[in-house]
mmCIF file with all atom_site columns, C-alpha atoms in Angstrom:
data_model
loop_
_atom_site.group_PDB
_atom_site.id
_atom_site.type_symbol
_atom_site.label_atom_id
_atom_site.label_alt_id
_atom_site.label_comp_id
_atom_site.label_asym_id
_atom_site.label_entity_id
_atom_site.label_seq_id
_atom_site.pdbx_PDB_ins_code
_atom_site.Cartn_x
_atom_site.Cartn_y
_atom_site.Cartn_z
_atom_site.occupancy
_atom_site.B_iso_or_equiv
_atom_site.pdbx_formal_charge
_atom_site.auth_seq_id
_atom_site.auth_comp_id
_atom_site.auth_asym_id
_atom_site.auth_atom_id
_atom_site.pdbx_PDB_model_num
ATOM 1   C CA . MET A 1 1   ? 49.411 -10.584 21.902 1.00 88.00 ? 1   MET A CA 1
ATOM 2   C CA . LYS A 1 2   ? 47.945 -7.619  20.057 1.00 94.00 ? 2   LYS A CA 1
ATOM 3   C CA . THR A 1 3   ? 47.601 -9.735  16.898 1.00 95.00 ? 3   THR A CA 1
ATOM 4   C CA . LEU A 1 4   ? 45.854 -12.506 18.817 1.00 95.00 ? 4   LEU A CA 1
ATOM 5   C CA . ARG A 1 5   ? 43.473 -10.033 20.449 1.00 96.00 ? 5   ARG A CA 1
ATOM 6   C CA . THR A 1 6   ? 42.664 -8.458  17.096 1.00 97.00 ? 6   THR A CA 1
ATOM 7   C CA . PHE A 1 7   ? 42.059 -11.893 15.579 1.00 97.00 ? 7   PHE A CA 1
ATOM 8   C CA . LEU A 1 8   ? 39.762 -12.888 18.462 1.00 96.00 ? 8   LEU A CA 1
ATOM 9   C CA . LEU A 1 9   ? 37.817 -9.624  18.241 1.00 97.00 ? 9   LEU A CA 1
ATOM 10  C CA . VAL A 1 10  ? 37.335 -9.932  14.464 1.00 97.00 ? 10  VAL A CA 1
ATOM 11  C CA . SER A 1 11  ? 36.421 -13.618 14.845 1.00 97.00 ? 11  SER A CA 1
ATOM 12  C CA . THR A 1 12  ? 33.842 -12.796 17.517 1.00 97.00 ? 12  THR A CA 1
ATOM 13  C CA . VAL A 1 13  ? 32.167 -10.146 15.364 1.00 97.00 ? 13  VAL A CA 1
ATOM 14  C CA . LEU A 1 14  ? 32.240 -12.448 12.326 1.00 97.00 ? 14  LEU A CA 1
ATOM 15  C CA . ILE A 1 15  ? 30.749 -15.477 14.093 1.00 96.00 ? 15  ILE A CA 1
ATOM 16  C CA . TYR A 1 16  ? 27.963 -13.386 15.652 1.00 96.00 ? 16  TYR A CA 1
ATOM 17  C CA . ALA A 1 17  ? 27.177 -11.809 12.276 1.00 97.00 ? 17  ALA A CA 1
ATOM 18  C CA . MET A 1 18  ? 27.113 -15.214 10.573 1.00 96.00 ? 18  MET A CA 1
ATOM 19  C CA . THR A 1 19  ? 24.879 -16.585 13.323 1.00 94.00 ? 19  THR A CA 1
ATOM 20  C CA . VAL A 1 20  ? 22.394 -13.744 12.931 1.00 95.00 ? 20  VAL A CA 1
ATOM 21  C CA . LEU A 1 21  ? 22.351 -14.180 9.142  1.00 95.00 ? 21  LEU A CA 1
ATOM 22  C CA . ALA A 1 22  ? 21.911 -17.958 9.380  1.00 92.00 ? 22  ALA A CA 1
ATOM 23  C CA . SER A 1 23  ? 19.140 -17.562 11.971 1.00 92.00 ? 23  SER A CA 1
ATOM 24  C CA . ILE A 1 24  ? 17.283 -15.079 9.782  1.00 93.00 ? 24  ILE A CA 1
ATOM 25  C CA . SER A 1 25  ? 17.559 -17.141 6.607  1.00 92.00 ? 25  SER A CA 1
ATOM 26  C CA . HIS A 1 26  ? 17.236 -20.683 8.026  1.00 87.00 ? 26  HIS A CA 1
ATOM 27  C CA . GLY A 1 27  ? 15.593 -20.346 11.442 1.00 88.00 ? 27  GLY A CA 1
ATOM 28  C CA . LEU A 1 28  ? 16.797 -21.335 14.883 1.00 88.00 ? 28  LEU A CA 1
ATOM 29  C CA . ASN A 1 29  ? 16.457 -25.108 14.560 1.00 87.00 ? 29  ASN A CA 1
ATOM 30  C CA . TRP A 1 30  ? 20.206 -25.709 14.197 1.00 84.00 ? 30  TRP A CA 1
ATOM 31  C CA . PRO A 1 31  ? 20.187 -29.062 16.068 1.00 86.00 ? 31  PRO A CA 1
ATOM 32  C CA . ALA A 1 32  ? 18.013 -30.630 13.366 1.00 88.00 ? 32  ALA A CA 1
ATOM 33  C CA . VAL A 1 33  ? 20.360 -29.353 10.655 1.00 87.00 ? 33  VAL A CA 1
ATOM 34  C CA . ALA A 1 34  ? 23.482 -30.503 12.520 1.00 86.00 ? 34  ALA A CA 1
ATOM 35  C CA . ILE A 1 35  ? 22.134 -33.987 13.286 1.00 90.00 ? 35  ILE A CA 1
ATOM 36  C CA . GLY A 1 36  ? 20.824 -34.315 9.736  1.00 91.00 ? 36  GLY A CA 1
ATOM 37  C CA . ASP A 1 37  ? 24.250 -33.440 8.368  1.00 90.00 ? 37  ASP A CA 1
ATOM 38  C CA . LEU A 1 38  ? 25.966 -35.939 10.691 1.00 91.00 ? 38  LEU A CA 1
ATOM 39  C CA . THR A 1 39  ? 23.704 -38.838 9.726  1.00 93.00 ? 39  THR A CA 1
ATOM 40  C CA . LYS A 1 40  ? 24.182 -38.428 5.954  1.00 94.00 ? 40  LYS A CA 1
ATOM 41  C CA . LEU A 1 41  ? 27.718 -39.872 6.139  1.00 92.00 ? 41  LEU A CA 1
ATOM 42  C CA . ASN A 1 42  ? 29.166 -37.621 3.477  1.00 94.00 ? 42  ASN A CA 1
ATOM 43  C CA . TRP A 1 43  ? 31.897 -34.957 3.407  1.00 93.00 ? 43  TRP A CA 1
ATOM 44  C CA . ARG A 1 44  ? 29.760 -32.584 5.426  1.00 91.00 ? 44  ARG A CA 1
ATOM 45  C CA . SER A 1 45  ? 29.425 -35.343 8.061  1.00 93.00 ? 45  SER A CA 1
ATOM 46  C CA . GLN A 1 46  ? 33.190 -35.764 8.070  1.00 94.00 ? 46  GLN A CA 1
ATOM 47  C CA . PHE A 1 47  ? 33.731 -32.025 8.571  1.00 93.00 ? 47  PHE A CA 1
ATOM 48  C CA . ASP A 1 48  ? 31.079 -31.827 11.309 1.00 92.00 ? 48  ASP A CA 1
ATOM 49  C CA . THR A 1 49  ? 32.565 -34.838 13.119 1.00 93.00 ? 49  THR A CA 1
ATOM 50  C CA . ASP A 1 50  ? 36.025 -33.297 12.969 1.00 95.00 ? 50  ASP A CA 1
ATOM 51  C CA . PHE A 1 51  ? 34.601 -30.020 14.267 1.00 92.00 ? 51  PHE A CA 1
ATOM 52  C CA . LEU A 1 52  ? 32.746 -31.750 17.135 1.00 93.00 ? 52  LEU A CA 1
ATOM 53  C CA . ILE A 1 53  ? 35.939 -33.489 18.218 1.00 95.00 ? 53  ILE A CA 1
ATOM 54  C CA . TYR A 1 54  ? 37.713 -30.122 18.116 1.00 94.00 ? 54  TYR A CA 1
ATOM 55  C CA . LEU A 1 55  ? 34.935 -28.573 20.232 1.00 95.00 ? 55  LEU A CA 1
ATOM 56  C CA . PHE A 1 56  ? 35.206 -31.348 22.838 1.00 96.00 ? 56  PHE A CA 1
ATOM 57  C CA . LEU A 1 57  ? 38.993 -31.026 22.916 1.00 96.00 ? 57  LEU A CA 1
ATOM 58  C CA . GLY A 1 58  ? 38.671 -27.267 23.429 1.00 95.00 ? 58  GLY A CA 1
ATOM 59  C CA . ALA A 1 59  ? 36.032 -27.777 26.117 1.00 96.00 ? 59  ALA A CA 1
ATOM 60  C CA . THR A 1 60  ? 38.332 -30.213 27.920 1.00 97.00 ? 60  THR A CA 1
ATOM 61  C CA . TRP A 1 61  ? 41.087 -27.603 27.909 1.00 96.00 ? 61  TRP A CA 1
ATOM 62  C CA . VAL A 1 62  ? 38.707 -24.893 29.175 1.00 96.00 ? 62  VAL A CA 1
ATOM 63  C CA . THR A 1 63  ? 37.567 -27.153 32.028 1.00 96.00 ? 63  THR A CA 1
ATOM 64  C CA . TRP A 1 64  ? 41.172 -27.990 32.946 1.00 96.00 ? 64  TRP A CA 1
ATOM 65  C CA . ARG A 1 65  ? 42.251 -24.329 32.629 1.00 95.00 ? 65  ARG A CA 1
ATOM 66  C CA . GLU A 1 66  ? 39.535 -23.373 35.118 1.00 95.00 ? 66  GLU A CA 1
ATOM 67  C CA . GLY A 1 67  ? 40.614 -26.109 37.545 1.00 93.00 ? 67  GLY A CA 1
ATOM 68  C CA . PHE A 1 68  ? 37.718 -28.548 36.988 1.00 95.00 ? 68  PHE A CA 1
ATOM 69  C CA . THR A 1 69  ? 35.399 -26.254 38.939 1.00 95.00 ? 69  THR A CA 1
ATOM 70  C CA . LEU A 1 70  ? 31.670 -25.800 38.385 1.00 97.00 ? 70  LEU A CA 1
ATOM 71  C CA . LYS A 1 71  ? 32.514 -22.604 36.492 1.00 96.00 ? 71  LYS A CA 1
ATOM 72  C CA . GLY A 1 72  ? 34.916 -24.586 34.300 1.00 96.00 ? 72  GLY A CA 1
ATOM 73  C CA . HIS A 1 73  ? 32.289 -27.199 33.506 1.00 97.00 ? 73  HIS A CA 1
ATOM 74  C CA . CYS A 1 74  ? 29.745 -24.499 32.653 1.00 97.00 ? 74  CYS A CA 1
ATOM 75  C CA . PHE A 1 75  ? 32.297 -22.805 30.415 1.00 97.00 ? 75  PHE A CA 1
ATOM 76  C CA . ALA A 1 76  ? 33.051 -26.140 28.722 1.00 97.00 ? 76  ALA A CA 1
ATOM 77  C CA . PHE A 1 77  ? 29.332 -26.685 28.077 1.00 97.00 ? 77  PHE A CA 1
ATOM 78  C CA . LEU A 1 78  ? 29.097 -23.216 26.543 1.00 97.00 ? 78  LEU A CA 1
ATOM 79  C CA . SER A 1 79  ? 32.224 -23.884 24.468 1.00 96.00 ? 79  SER A CA 1
ATOM 80  C CA . VAL A 1 80  ? 30.615 -26.960 22.920 1.00 95.00 ? 80  VAL A CA 1
ATOM 81  C CA . PHE A 1 81  ? 27.126 -25.576 22.344 1.00 93.00 ? 81  PHE A CA 1
ATOM 82  C CA . LEU A 1 82  ? 28.048 -22.019 21.385 1.00 94.00 ? 82  LEU A CA 1
ATOM 83  C CA . GLY A 1 83  ? 31.451 -22.692 19.824 1.00 93.00 ? 83  GLY A CA 1
ATOM 84  C CA . GLY A 1 84  ? 33.269 -19.507 18.900 1.00 94.00 ? 84  GLY A CA 1
ATOM 85  C CA . MET A 1 85  ? 30.376 -17.361 20.117 1.00 95.00 ? 85  MET A CA 1
ATOM 86  C CA . PHE A 1 86  ? 31.537 -18.203 23.636 1.00 96.00 ? 86  PHE A CA 1
ATOM 87  C CA . THR A 1 87  ? 35.133 -19.323 23.188 1.00 96.00 ? 87  THR A CA 1
ATOM 88  C CA . PHE A 1 88  ? 36.451 -16.303 21.250 1.00 96.00 ? 88  PHE A CA 1
ATOM 89  C CA . PRO A 1 89  ? 35.301 -13.735 23.845 1.00 97.00 ? 89  PRO A CA 1
ATOM 90  C CA . TYR A 1 90  ? 36.440 -16.114 26.625 1.00 96.00 ? 90  TYR A CA 1
ATOM 91  C CA . LEU A 1 91  ? 39.949 -16.213 25.158 1.00 96.00 ? 91  LEU A CA 1
ATOM 92  C CA . LEU A 1 92  ? 39.977 -12.464 24.542 1.00 96.00 ? 92  LEU A CA 1
ATOM 93  C CA . LEU A 1 93  ? 39.084 -11.821 28.175 1.00 96.00 ? 93  LEU A CA 1
ATOM 94  C CA . ALA A 1 94  ? 41.723 -14.377 29.241 1.00 95.00 ? 94  ALA A CA 1
ATOM 95  C CA . THR A 1 95  ? 44.422 -12.407 27.420 1.00 95.00 ? 95  THR A CA 1
ATOM 96  C CA . TYR A 1 96  ? 43.553 -9.319  29.452 1.00 95.00 ? 96  TYR A CA 1
ATOM 97  C CA . ARG A 1 97  ? 43.268 -11.161 32.760 1.00 94.00 ? 97  ARG A CA 1
ATOM 98  C CA . ALA A 1 98  ? 46.688 -12.703 32.120 1.00 92.00 ? 98  ALA A CA 1
ATOM 99  C CA . LYS A 1 99  ? 48.050 -9.208  31.383 1.00 92.00 ? 99  LYS A CA 1
ATOM 100 C CA . GLY A 1 100 ? 49.393 -10.461 28.073 1.00 87.00 ? 100 GLY A CA 1
ATOM 101 C CA . ASP A 1 101 ? 51.412 -13.327 29.569 1.00 90.00 ? 101 ASP A CA 1
ATOM 102 C CA . PRO A 1 102 ? 50.942 -16.337 27.243 1.00 90.00 ? 102 PRO A CA 1
ATOM 103 C CA . GLN A 1 103 ? 51.865 -18.877 29.931 1.00 90.00 ? 103 GLN A CA 1
ATOM 104 C CA . SER A 1 104 ? 49.291 -17.463 32.330 1.00 90.00 ? 104 SER A CA 1
ATOM 105 C CA . MET A 1 105 ? 46.676 -17.297 29.579 1.00 91.00 ? 105 MET A CA 1
ATOM 106 C CA . LEU A 1 106 ? 47.195 -20.901 28.512 1.00 91.00 ? 106 LEU A CA 1
ATOM 107 C CA . LEU A 1 107 ? 47.541 -22.415 31.984 1.00 92.00 ? 107 LEU A CA 1
ATOM 108 C CA . GLY A 1 108 ? 44.798 -20.469 33.760 1.00 90.00 ? 108 GLY A CA 1
ATOM 109 C CA . VAL A 1 109 ? 44.605 -21.464 37.429 1.00 89.00 ? 109 VAL A CA 1
ATOM 110 C CA . HIS A 1 110 ? 47.654 -23.704 36.973 1.00 88.00 ? 110 HIS A CA 1
ATOM 111 C CA . ALA A 1 111 ? 49.954 -20.804 36.017 1.00 85.00 ? 111 ALA A CA 1
ATOM 112 C CA . ASN A 1 112 ? 50.960 -19.933 39.571 1.00 81.00 ? 112 ASN A CA 1
ATOM 113 C CA . ARG A 1 113 ? 51.794 -23.478 40.625 1.00 73.00 ? 113 ARG A CA 1
ATOM 114 C CA . SER A 1 114 ? 55.470 -24.139 40.964 1.00 60.00 ? 114 SER A CA 1
ATOM 115 C CA . ILE A 1 115 ? 56.871 -26.853 38.756 1.00 62.00 ? 115 ILE A CA 1
ATOM 116 C CA . ALA A 1 116 ? 59.112 -29.252 40.609 1.00 59.00 ? 116 ALA A CA 1
ATOM 117 C CA . VAL A 1 117 ? 62.367 -29.725 38.728 1.00 58.00 ? 117 VAL A CA 1
ATOM 118 C CA . PRO A 1 118 ? 63.915 -33.148 39.361 1.00 64.00 ? 118 PRO A CA 1
ATOM 119 C CA . GLN A 1 119 ? 67.285 -32.972 41.078 1.00 70.00 ? 119 GLN A CA 1
ATOM 120 C CA . ASP A 1 120 ? 70.315 -34.741 39.622 1.00 67.00 ? 120 ASP A CA 1
ATOM 121 C CA . PRO A 1 121 ? 70.887 -37.734 41.963 1.00 68.00 ? 121 PRO A CA 1
ATOM 122 C CA . GLN A 1 122 ? 74.689 -37.833 41.278 1.00 65.00 ? 122 GLN A CA 1
#
């Protein structure tokens, strides 16, 4: 868990630094750049499409992990529109709230639910 936490902390610092640098050098109009890249139908479009699908998959997991609550939907929205700027700190905090238990971290509100094991009918 320590390795994961270190990775998430370094990733958070890196993505914020890259965002600041990109904002300074290219401005804050990232939607125009992103949509422009998507509509060119080239390798950058392919990468961006793959990344968007990944963001939506991650947002779906965040919503489920939070129990499909309003908070979960807000977190999913932030996961899509902020990407790692939201998701990395979210996961880092989740590791601490789960007290290092991977099952609890991954399952969120579902971690404490008992799993019914089917009985052998004999």
